[in-house]
Amino acid sequence: MKTLTLGVLGSGKGSNFDAILHAIQFENLPAKIGVVISDVETAAILDIARNHNLPAIFHPPGKFKTKLEPEHEQSLVTQLQAHHVDLVVLAGYMRVLKEPMLAAFSKRIINIHPSLLPKFPGLRAWEQALHSGDTETGCTVHFVDAGVDAGPVIAQSKVPIFPDDTAATLHQRIQIAEHTLYPAVIRQFAEGKIGG
Ligand code: GRF
C-alpha cells in the first residue's frame, strides 16, 4: 500500500494535527506528513510540526482576512505540490479556499467542522448548537468545495449535549470526538476506500 502524503493546513492550536500524528506514530495509520502550513506565523500547529522535525511553513496570506489573494493561493498550491502532497487536510484552517486550490487538489481536500453539518456551519458551531436547544451535536469531516463548510459529507460523529454544558465543556467533548474521527477518515483515504 502506498503511504499517503498529507499536507496539513491550520491556523491554530493543532490538536487535530496532533491526533493525526499520534495515529501515524502509534496506530499504524499508513500516512506521512509532507508539510504543515499555517497562515498564522505564531500558530502552535507549526511548533508541533517543528518539534517532530517536520516541514513547517508560515505562508503569508496577503491582505484578506478570510480568503487568500489569488497569487498567494497559487503559491500555496506550489508549496503543497513541492512536498508531493496527495491529500490536503484542513485542521482549523480559517480561510476559504478558491479555484487554484480546488482545481489543483480536486476531491483531495478535506476539512473537519465541529457540528453535524449541514447544521451550524460557520464560526463557533458548538455555541450555535448549545443555544439551539438540541440534545446532540458532533463533528463532520467533509470534502471542501467553494462554499463555507458546505462540501459533501464523508463521516460524522455524534456527541450529546448535556443540560449543564457550557460552551467550553461542549467544545471539549466535540474535540475529543474529532481526534478519533479525523484519523479514521484519513485511514480510509490511505486504504483507498475513499478517493482513488
Ligand atoms: C476544530 O474544532 C475543527 O473542527 C475546526 O477548527 C478546530 C481546530 O482545532 N475546524 P485544532 O487546531 O485542531 O485544535
PDB file of C-alpha atoms and ligand atoms in Angstrom:
ATOM      1  CA  MET A   1       0.000   0.000   0.000  1.00  0.00           C
ATOM      2  CA  LYS A   2       1.284   3.458  -0.934  1.00  0.00           C
ATOM      3  CA  THR A   3       1.894   5.750   2.007  1.00  0.00           C
ATOM      4  CA  LEU A   4      -0.415   8.740   1.703  1.00  0.00           C
ATOM      5  CA  THR A   5       1.387  12.076   1.941  1.00  0.00           C
ATOM      6  CA  LEU A   6      -0.589  14.671   3.872  1.00  0.00           C
ATOM      7  CA  GLY A   7      -0.385  18.428   3.617  1.00  0.00           C
ATOM      8  CA  VAL A   8      -1.895  19.873   6.784  1.00  0.00           C
ATOM      9  CA  LEU A   9      -3.190  23.450   6.856  1.00  0.00           C
ATOM     10  CA  GLY A  10      -4.028  25.042  10.201  1.00  0.00           C
ATOM     11  CA  SER A  11      -4.345  28.429  11.819  1.00  0.00           C
ATOM     12  CA  GLY A  12      -4.477  27.456  15.488  1.00  0.00           C
ATOM     13  CA  LYS A  13      -3.523  25.117  18.237  1.00  0.00           C
ATOM     14  CA  GLY A  14      -3.234  21.963  16.180  1.00  0.00           C
ATOM     15  CA  SER A  15      -4.914  19.378  18.405  1.00  0.00           C
ATOM     16  CA  ASN A  16      -6.331  17.569  15.376  1.00  0.00           C
ATOM     17  CA  PHE A  17      -2.916  17.563  13.745  1.00  0.00           C
ATOM     18  CA  ASP A  18      -1.528  16.135  16.985  1.00  0.00           C
ATOM     19  CA  ALA A  19      -4.134  13.351  16.884  1.00  0.00           C
ATOM     20  CA  ILE A  20      -3.230  12.541  13.268  1.00  0.00           C
ATOM     21  CA  LEU A  21       0.460  12.416  14.191  1.00  0.00           C
ATOM     22  CA  HIS A  22      -0.338  10.108  17.092  1.00  0.00           C
ATOM     23  CA  ALA A  23      -2.248   7.778  14.771  1.00  0.00           C
ATOM     24  CA  ILE A  24       0.695   7.704  12.340  1.00  0.00           C
ATOM     25  CA  GLN A  25       3.216   7.048  15.105  1.00  0.00           C
ATOM     26  CA  PHE A  26       1.324   4.622  17.298  1.00  0.00           C
ATOM     27  CA  GLU A  27      -1.680   3.263  15.395  1.00  0.00           C
ATOM     28  CA  ASN A  28      -0.169   2.308  12.027  1.00  0.00           C
ATOM     29  CA  LEU A  29      -2.006   4.950  10.074  1.00  0.00           C
ATOM     30  CA  PRO A  30      -0.362   4.446   6.654  1.00  0.00           C
ATOM     31  CA  ALA A  31       0.300   8.129   6.019  1.00  0.00           C
ATOM     32  CA  LYS A  32       3.104  10.613   6.438  1.00  0.00           C
ATOM     33  CA  ILE A  33       3.208  14.350   6.920  1.00  0.00           C
ATOM     34  CA  GLY A  34       4.613  16.039   3.820  1.00  0.00           C
ATOM     35  CA  VAL A  35       4.295  19.563   5.161  1.00  0.00           C
ATOM     36  CA  VAL A  36       2.387  21.674   7.679  1.00  0.00           C
ATOM     37  CA  ILE A  37       1.444  25.157   6.535  1.00  0.00           C
ATOM     38  CA  SER A  38      -0.127  27.986   8.505  1.00  0.00           C
ATOM     39  CA  ASP A  39      -1.363  31.453   7.652  1.00  0.00           C
ATOM     40  CA  VAL A  40      -0.561  32.477  11.248  1.00  0.00           C
ATOM     41  CA  GLU A  41       3.132  32.825  11.984  1.00  0.00           C
ATOM     42  CA  THR A  42       2.769  32.081  15.702  1.00  0.00           C
ATOM     43  CA  ALA A  43       0.289  29.199  15.399  1.00  0.00           C
ATOM     44  CA  ALA A  44       1.018  26.307  17.746  1.00  0.00           C
ATOM     45  CA  ILE A  45       0.416  23.844  14.913  1.00  0.00           C
ATOM     46  CA  LEU A  46       3.738  24.977  13.411  1.00  0.00           C
ATOM     47  CA  ASP A  47       5.535  24.393  16.730  1.00  0.00           C
ATOM     48  CA  ILE A  48       4.105  20.876  16.938  1.00  0.00           C
ATOM     49  CA  ALA A  49       5.439  20.158  13.443  1.00  0.00           C
ATOM     50  CA  ARG A  50       8.861  21.612  14.217  1.00  0.00           C
ATOM     51  CA  ASN A  51       9.052  19.619  17.457  1.00  0.00           C
ATOM     52  CA  HIS A  52       8.616  16.491  15.327  1.00  0.00           C
ATOM     53  CA  ASN A  53      11.201  17.672  12.782  1.00  0.00           C
ATOM     54  CA  LEU A  54       8.535  18.004  10.124  1.00  0.00           C
ATOM     55  CA  PRO A  55       8.496  20.724   7.457  1.00  0.00           C
ATOM     56  CA  ALA A  56       6.603  23.692   8.910  1.00  0.00           C
ATOM     57  CA  ILE A  57       5.930  26.737   6.777  1.00  0.00           C
ATOM     58  CA  PHE A  58       4.385  30.095   7.561  1.00  0.00           C
ATOM     59  CA  HIS A  59       2.565  31.081   4.401  1.00  0.00           C
ATOM     60  CA  PRO A  60       1.729  34.820   4.408  1.00  0.00           C
ATOM     61  CA  PRO A  61      -1.949  35.121   3.454  1.00  0.00           C
ATOM     62  CA  GLY A  62      -1.974  38.582   1.914  1.00  0.00           C
ATOM     63  CA  LYS A  63      -4.399  41.380   2.636  1.00  0.00           C
ATOM     64  CA  PHE A  64      -7.674  39.484   3.137  1.00  0.00           C
ATOM     65  CA  LYS A  65      -8.947  38.099   6.461  1.00  0.00           C
ATOM     66  CA  THR A  66     -10.932  35.023   5.389  1.00  0.00           C
ATOM     67  CA  LYS A  67      -9.515  34.092   1.983  1.00  0.00           C
ATOM     68  CA  LEU A  68      -6.216  34.234   0.124  1.00  0.00           C
ATOM     69  CA  GLU A  69      -5.223  36.563  -2.655  1.00  0.00           C
ATOM     70  CA  PRO A  70      -5.131  34.527  -5.901  1.00  0.00           C
ATOM     71  CA  GLU A  71      -1.351  34.670  -6.255  1.00  0.00           C
ATOM     72  CA  HIS A  72      -0.929  33.697  -2.602  1.00  0.00           C
ATOM     73  CA  GLU A  73      -3.280  30.775  -3.122  1.00  0.00           C
ATOM     74  CA  GLN A  74      -1.303  29.738  -6.193  1.00  0.00           C
ATOM     75  CA  SER A  75       1.908  29.756  -4.159  1.00  0.00           C
ATOM     76  CA  LEU A  76       0.159  27.571  -1.562  1.00  0.00           C
ATOM     77  CA  VAL A  77      -0.544  25.071  -4.348  1.00  0.00           C
ATOM     78  CA  THR A  78       3.111  25.208  -5.360  1.00  0.00           C
ATOM     79  CA  GLN A  79       4.292  24.557  -1.785  1.00  0.00           C
ATOM     80  CA  LEU A  80       1.972  21.571  -1.371  1.00  0.00           C
ATOM     81  CA  GLN A  81       2.975  20.108  -4.725  1.00  0.00           C
ATOM     82  CA  ALA A  82       6.665  20.622  -3.927  1.00  0.00           C
ATOM     83  CA  HIS A  83       6.113  18.392  -0.883  1.00  0.00           C
ATOM     84  CA  HIS A  84       4.320  15.756  -3.007  1.00  0.00           C
ATOM     85  CA  VAL A  85       1.061  16.101  -1.091  1.00  0.00           C
ATOM     86  CA  ASP A  86      -1.660  13.585  -2.001  1.00  0.00           C
ATOM     87  CA  LEU A  87      -4.328  14.763   0.433  1.00  0.00           C
ATOM     88  CA  VAL A  88      -4.811  18.270   1.848  1.00  0.00           C
ATOM     89  CA  VAL A  89      -6.088  18.119   5.423  1.00  0.00           C
ATOM     90  CA  LEU A  90      -7.624  21.297   6.819  1.00  0.00           C
ATOM     91  CA  ALA A  91      -7.227  21.244  10.589  1.00  0.00           C
ATOM     92  CA  GLY A  92      -8.532  24.519  11.930  1.00  0.00           C
ATOM     93  CA  TYR A  93      -7.587  26.476   8.796  1.00  0.00           C
ATOM     94  CA  MET A  94      -9.576  29.696   8.985  1.00  0.00           C
ATOM     95  CA  ARG A  95      -9.672  30.674   5.309  1.00  0.00           C
ATOM     96  CA  VAL A  96     -11.955  29.795   2.432  1.00  0.00           C
ATOM     97  CA  LEU A  97     -10.161  28.124  -0.473  1.00  0.00           C
ATOM     98  CA  LYS A  98     -10.899  29.046  -4.063  1.00  0.00           C
ATOM     99  CA  GLU A  99     -10.183  27.909  -7.595  1.00  0.00           C
ATOM    100  CA  PRO A 100      -6.378  27.499  -7.559  1.00  0.00           C
ATOM    101  CA  MET A 101      -6.513  25.037  -4.654  1.00  0.00           C
ATOM    102  CA  LEU A 102      -9.813  23.410  -5.604  1.00  0.00           C
ATOM    103  CA  ALA A 103      -8.605  22.761  -9.155  1.00  0.00           C
ATOM    104  CA  ALA A 104      -5.167  21.500  -8.140  1.00  0.00           C
ATOM    105  CA  PHE A 105      -6.492  19.141  -5.450  1.00  0.00           C
ATOM    106  CA  SER A 106      -9.910  18.179  -6.753  1.00  0.00           C
ATOM    107  CA  LYS A 107     -11.629  15.754  -4.313  1.00  0.00           C
ATOM    108  CA  ARG A 108      -8.375  15.756  -2.334  1.00  0.00           C
ATOM    109  CA  ILE A 109      -9.076  18.481   0.232  1.00  0.00           C
ATOM    110  CA  ILE A 110     -10.919  17.594   3.427  1.00  0.00           C
ATOM    111  CA  ASN A 111     -11.999  19.615   6.452  1.00  0.00           C
ATOM    112  CA  ILE A 112     -13.259  18.885   9.940  1.00  0.00           C
ATOM    113  CA  HIS A 113     -16.061  21.016  11.359  1.00  0.00           C
ATOM    114  CA  PRO A 114     -17.410  20.998  14.946  1.00  0.00           C
ATOM    115  CA  SER A 115     -21.093  20.304  14.189  1.00  0.00           C
ATOM    116  CA  LEU A 116     -23.284  17.796  12.403  1.00  0.00           C
ATOM    117  CA  LEU A 117     -23.343  19.583   9.047  1.00  0.00           C
ATOM    118  CA  PRO A 118     -25.446  20.895   7.397  1.00  0.00           C
ATOM    119  CA  LYS A 119     -26.414  22.171  10.852  1.00  0.00           C
ATOM    120  CA  PHE A 120     -24.388  25.077  12.196  1.00  0.00           C
ATOM    121  CA  PRO A 121     -21.814  25.938   9.539  1.00  0.00           C
ATOM    122  CA  GLY A 122     -19.501  28.866  10.224  1.00  0.00           C
ATOM    123  CA  LEU A 123     -17.846  30.091  13.388  1.00  0.00           C
ATOM    124  CA  ARG A 124     -18.282  28.752  16.940  1.00  0.00           C
ATOM    125  CA  ALA A 125     -20.575  25.961  15.833  1.00  0.00           C
ATOM    126  CA  TRP A 126     -20.653  24.449  19.335  1.00  0.00           C
ATOM    127  CA  GLU A 127     -22.184  27.673  20.707  1.00  0.00           C
ATOM    128  CA  GLN A 128     -24.773  27.624  17.950  1.00  0.00           C
ATOM    129  CA  ALA A 129     -25.641  24.051  18.935  1.00  0.00           C
ATOM    130  CA  LEU A 130     -25.762  24.892  22.654  1.00  0.00           C
ATOM    131  CA  HIS A 131     -28.153  27.781  22.085  1.00  0.00           C
ATOM    132  CA  SER A 132     -30.358  25.793  19.689  1.00  0.00           C
ATOM    133  CA  GLY A 133     -31.847  23.561  22.383  1.00  0.00           C
ATOM    134  CA  ASP A 134     -30.672  20.431  20.535  1.00  0.00           C
ATOM    135  CA  THR A 135     -29.709  17.462  22.689  1.00  0.00           C
ATOM    136  CA  GLU A 136     -26.902  16.283  20.437  1.00  0.00           C
ATOM    137  CA  THR A 137     -24.302  17.713  18.124  1.00  0.00           C
ATOM    138  CA  GLY A 138     -20.994  16.379  16.902  1.00  0.00           C
ATOM    139  CA  CYS A 139     -18.371  16.796  14.208  1.00  0.00           C
ATOM    140  CA  THR A 140     -18.188  16.288  10.469  1.00  0.00           C
ATOM    141  CA  VAL A 141     -15.411  15.511   8.017  1.00  0.00           C
ATOM    142  CA  HIS A 142     -16.306  16.706   4.533  1.00  0.00           C
ATOM    143  CA  PHE A 143     -14.823  17.394   1.145  1.00  0.00           C
ATOM    144  CA  VAL A 144     -14.003  21.040   0.623  1.00  0.00           C
ATOM    145  CA  ASP A 145     -15.696  22.975  -2.139  1.00  0.00           C
ATOM    146  CA  ALA A 146     -16.157  26.677  -2.802  1.00  0.00           C
ATOM    147  CA  GLY A 147     -18.787  27.073  -0.063  1.00  0.00           C
ATOM    148  CA  VAL A 148     -18.245  27.553   3.666  1.00  0.00           C
ATOM    149  CA  ASP A 149     -18.442  24.169   5.456  1.00  0.00           C
ATOM    150  CA  ALA A 150     -20.569  23.012   2.535  1.00  0.00           C
ATOM    151  CA  GLY A 151     -18.897  20.181   0.578  1.00  0.00           C
ATOM    152  CA  PRO A 152     -20.116  16.556   0.555  1.00  0.00           C
ATOM    153  CA  VAL A 153     -20.081  14.893   3.967  1.00  0.00           C
ATOM    154  CA  ILE A 154     -17.676  11.958   4.377  1.00  0.00           C
ATOM    155  CA  ALA A 155     -18.249  10.980   8.013  1.00  0.00           C
ATOM    156  CA  GLN A 156     -19.802  12.263  11.217  1.00  0.00           C
ATOM    157  CA  SER A 157     -19.531  11.533  14.901  1.00  0.00           C
ATOM    158  CA  LYS A 158     -22.260  12.457  17.388  1.00  0.00           C
ATOM    159  CA  VAL A 159     -21.822  13.788  20.907  1.00  0.00           C
ATOM    160  CA  PRO A 160     -24.529  14.510  23.475  1.00  0.00           C
ATOM    161  CA  ILE A 161     -25.347  17.998  24.741  1.00  0.00           C
ATOM    162  CA  PHE A 162     -25.966  17.921  28.496  1.00  0.00           C
ATOM    163  CA  PRO A 163     -28.221  20.419  30.324  1.00  0.00           C
ATOM    164  CA  ASP A 164     -25.302  21.746  32.374  1.00  0.00           C
ATOM    165  CA  ASP A 165     -22.929  22.137  29.411  1.00  0.00           C
ATOM    166  CA  THR A 166     -21.107  25.384  28.861  1.00  0.00           C
ATOM    167  CA  ALA A 167     -19.638  26.365  25.521  1.00  0.00           C
ATOM    168  CA  ALA A 168     -16.261  25.205  26.831  1.00  0.00           C
ATOM    169  CA  THR A 169     -17.362  21.771  28.052  1.00  0.00           C
ATOM    170  CA  LEU A 170     -19.293  21.088  24.861  1.00  0.00           C
ATOM    171  CA  HIS A 171     -16.420  22.223  22.648  1.00  0.00           C
ATOM    172  CA  GLN A 172     -14.054  19.973  24.560  1.00  0.00           C
ATOM    173  CA  ARG A 173     -16.362  16.954  24.106  1.00  0.00           C
ATOM    174  CA  ILE A 174     -16.634  17.653  20.367  1.00  0.00           C
ATOM    175  CA  GLN A 175     -12.869  17.968  20.033  1.00  0.00           C
ATOM    176  CA  ILE A 176     -12.360  14.582  21.695  1.00  0.00           C
ATOM    177  CA  ALA A 177     -14.658  13.093  19.048  1.00  0.00           C
ATOM    178  CA  GLU A 178     -12.765  14.950  16.303  1.00  0.00           C
ATOM    179  CA  HIS A 179      -9.500  13.391  17.401  1.00  0.00           C
ATOM    180  CA  THR A 180     -10.873   9.912  16.672  1.00  0.00           C
ATOM    181  CA  LEU A 181     -12.912  10.774  13.578  1.00  0.00           C
ATOM    182  CA  TYR A 182     -10.251  12.624  11.576  1.00  0.00           C
ATOM    183  CA  PRO A 183      -7.545   9.915  11.733  1.00  0.00           C
ATOM    184  CA  ALA A 184     -10.218   7.285  10.953  1.00  0.00           C
ATOM    185  CA  VAL A 185     -11.262   9.127   7.792  1.00  0.00           C
ATOM    186  CA  ILE A 186      -7.651   9.653   6.718  1.00  0.00           C
ATOM    187  CA  ARG A 187      -7.134   5.919   7.172  1.00  0.00           C
ATOM    188  CA  GLN A 188      -9.970   5.295   4.715  1.00  0.00           C
ATOM    189  CA  PHE A 189      -8.228   7.511   2.172  1.00  0.00           C
ATOM    190  CA  ALA A 190      -4.911   5.767   2.806  1.00  0.00           C
ATOM    191  CA  GLU A 191      -6.519   2.369   2.319  1.00  0.00           C
ATOM    192  CA  GLY A 192      -8.171   3.508  -0.930  1.00  0.00           C
ATOM    193  CA  LYS A 193     -11.691   3.227   0.483  1.00  0.00           C
ATOM    194  CA  ILE A 194     -12.315   6.922  -0.265  1.00  0.00           C
ATOM    195  CA  GLY A 195     -10.861   8.888  -3.180  1.00  0.00           C
ATOM    196  CA  GLY A 196      -8.962   6.885  -5.703  1.00  0.00           C
TER     197      GLY A 196
HETATM  198  C1  GRF B   1     -11.580  22.155  15.283  1.00  0.00           C
HETATM  199  O1  GRF B   1     -12.536  22.223  16.301  1.00  0.00           O
HETATM  200  C2  GRF B   1     -12.221  21.992  13.943  1.00  0.00           C
HETATM  201  O2  GRF B   1     -13.465  21.405  13.999  1.00  0.00           O
HETATM  202  C3  GRF B   1     -12.322  23.418  13.446  1.00  0.00           C
HETATM  203  O3  GRF B   1     -11.205  24.073  13.962  1.00  0.00           O
HETATM  204  C4  GRF B   1     -10.800  23.442  15.170  1.00  0.00           C
HETATM  205  C5  GRF B   1      -9.318  23.224  15.085  1.00  0.00           C
HETATM  206  O4  GRF B   1      -8.802  22.839  16.324  1.00  0.00           O
HETATM  207  N1  GRF B   1     -12.381  23.444  12.010  1.00  0.00           N
HETATM  208  P1  GRF B   1      -7.295  22.352  16.448  1.00  0.00           P
HETATM  209  O5  GRF B   1      -6.400  23.474  15.956  1.00  0.00           O
HETATM  210  O6  GRF B   1      -7.157  21.111  15.625  1.00  0.00           O
HETATM  211  O7  GRF B   1      -7.124  22.099  17.909  1.00  0.00           O
END
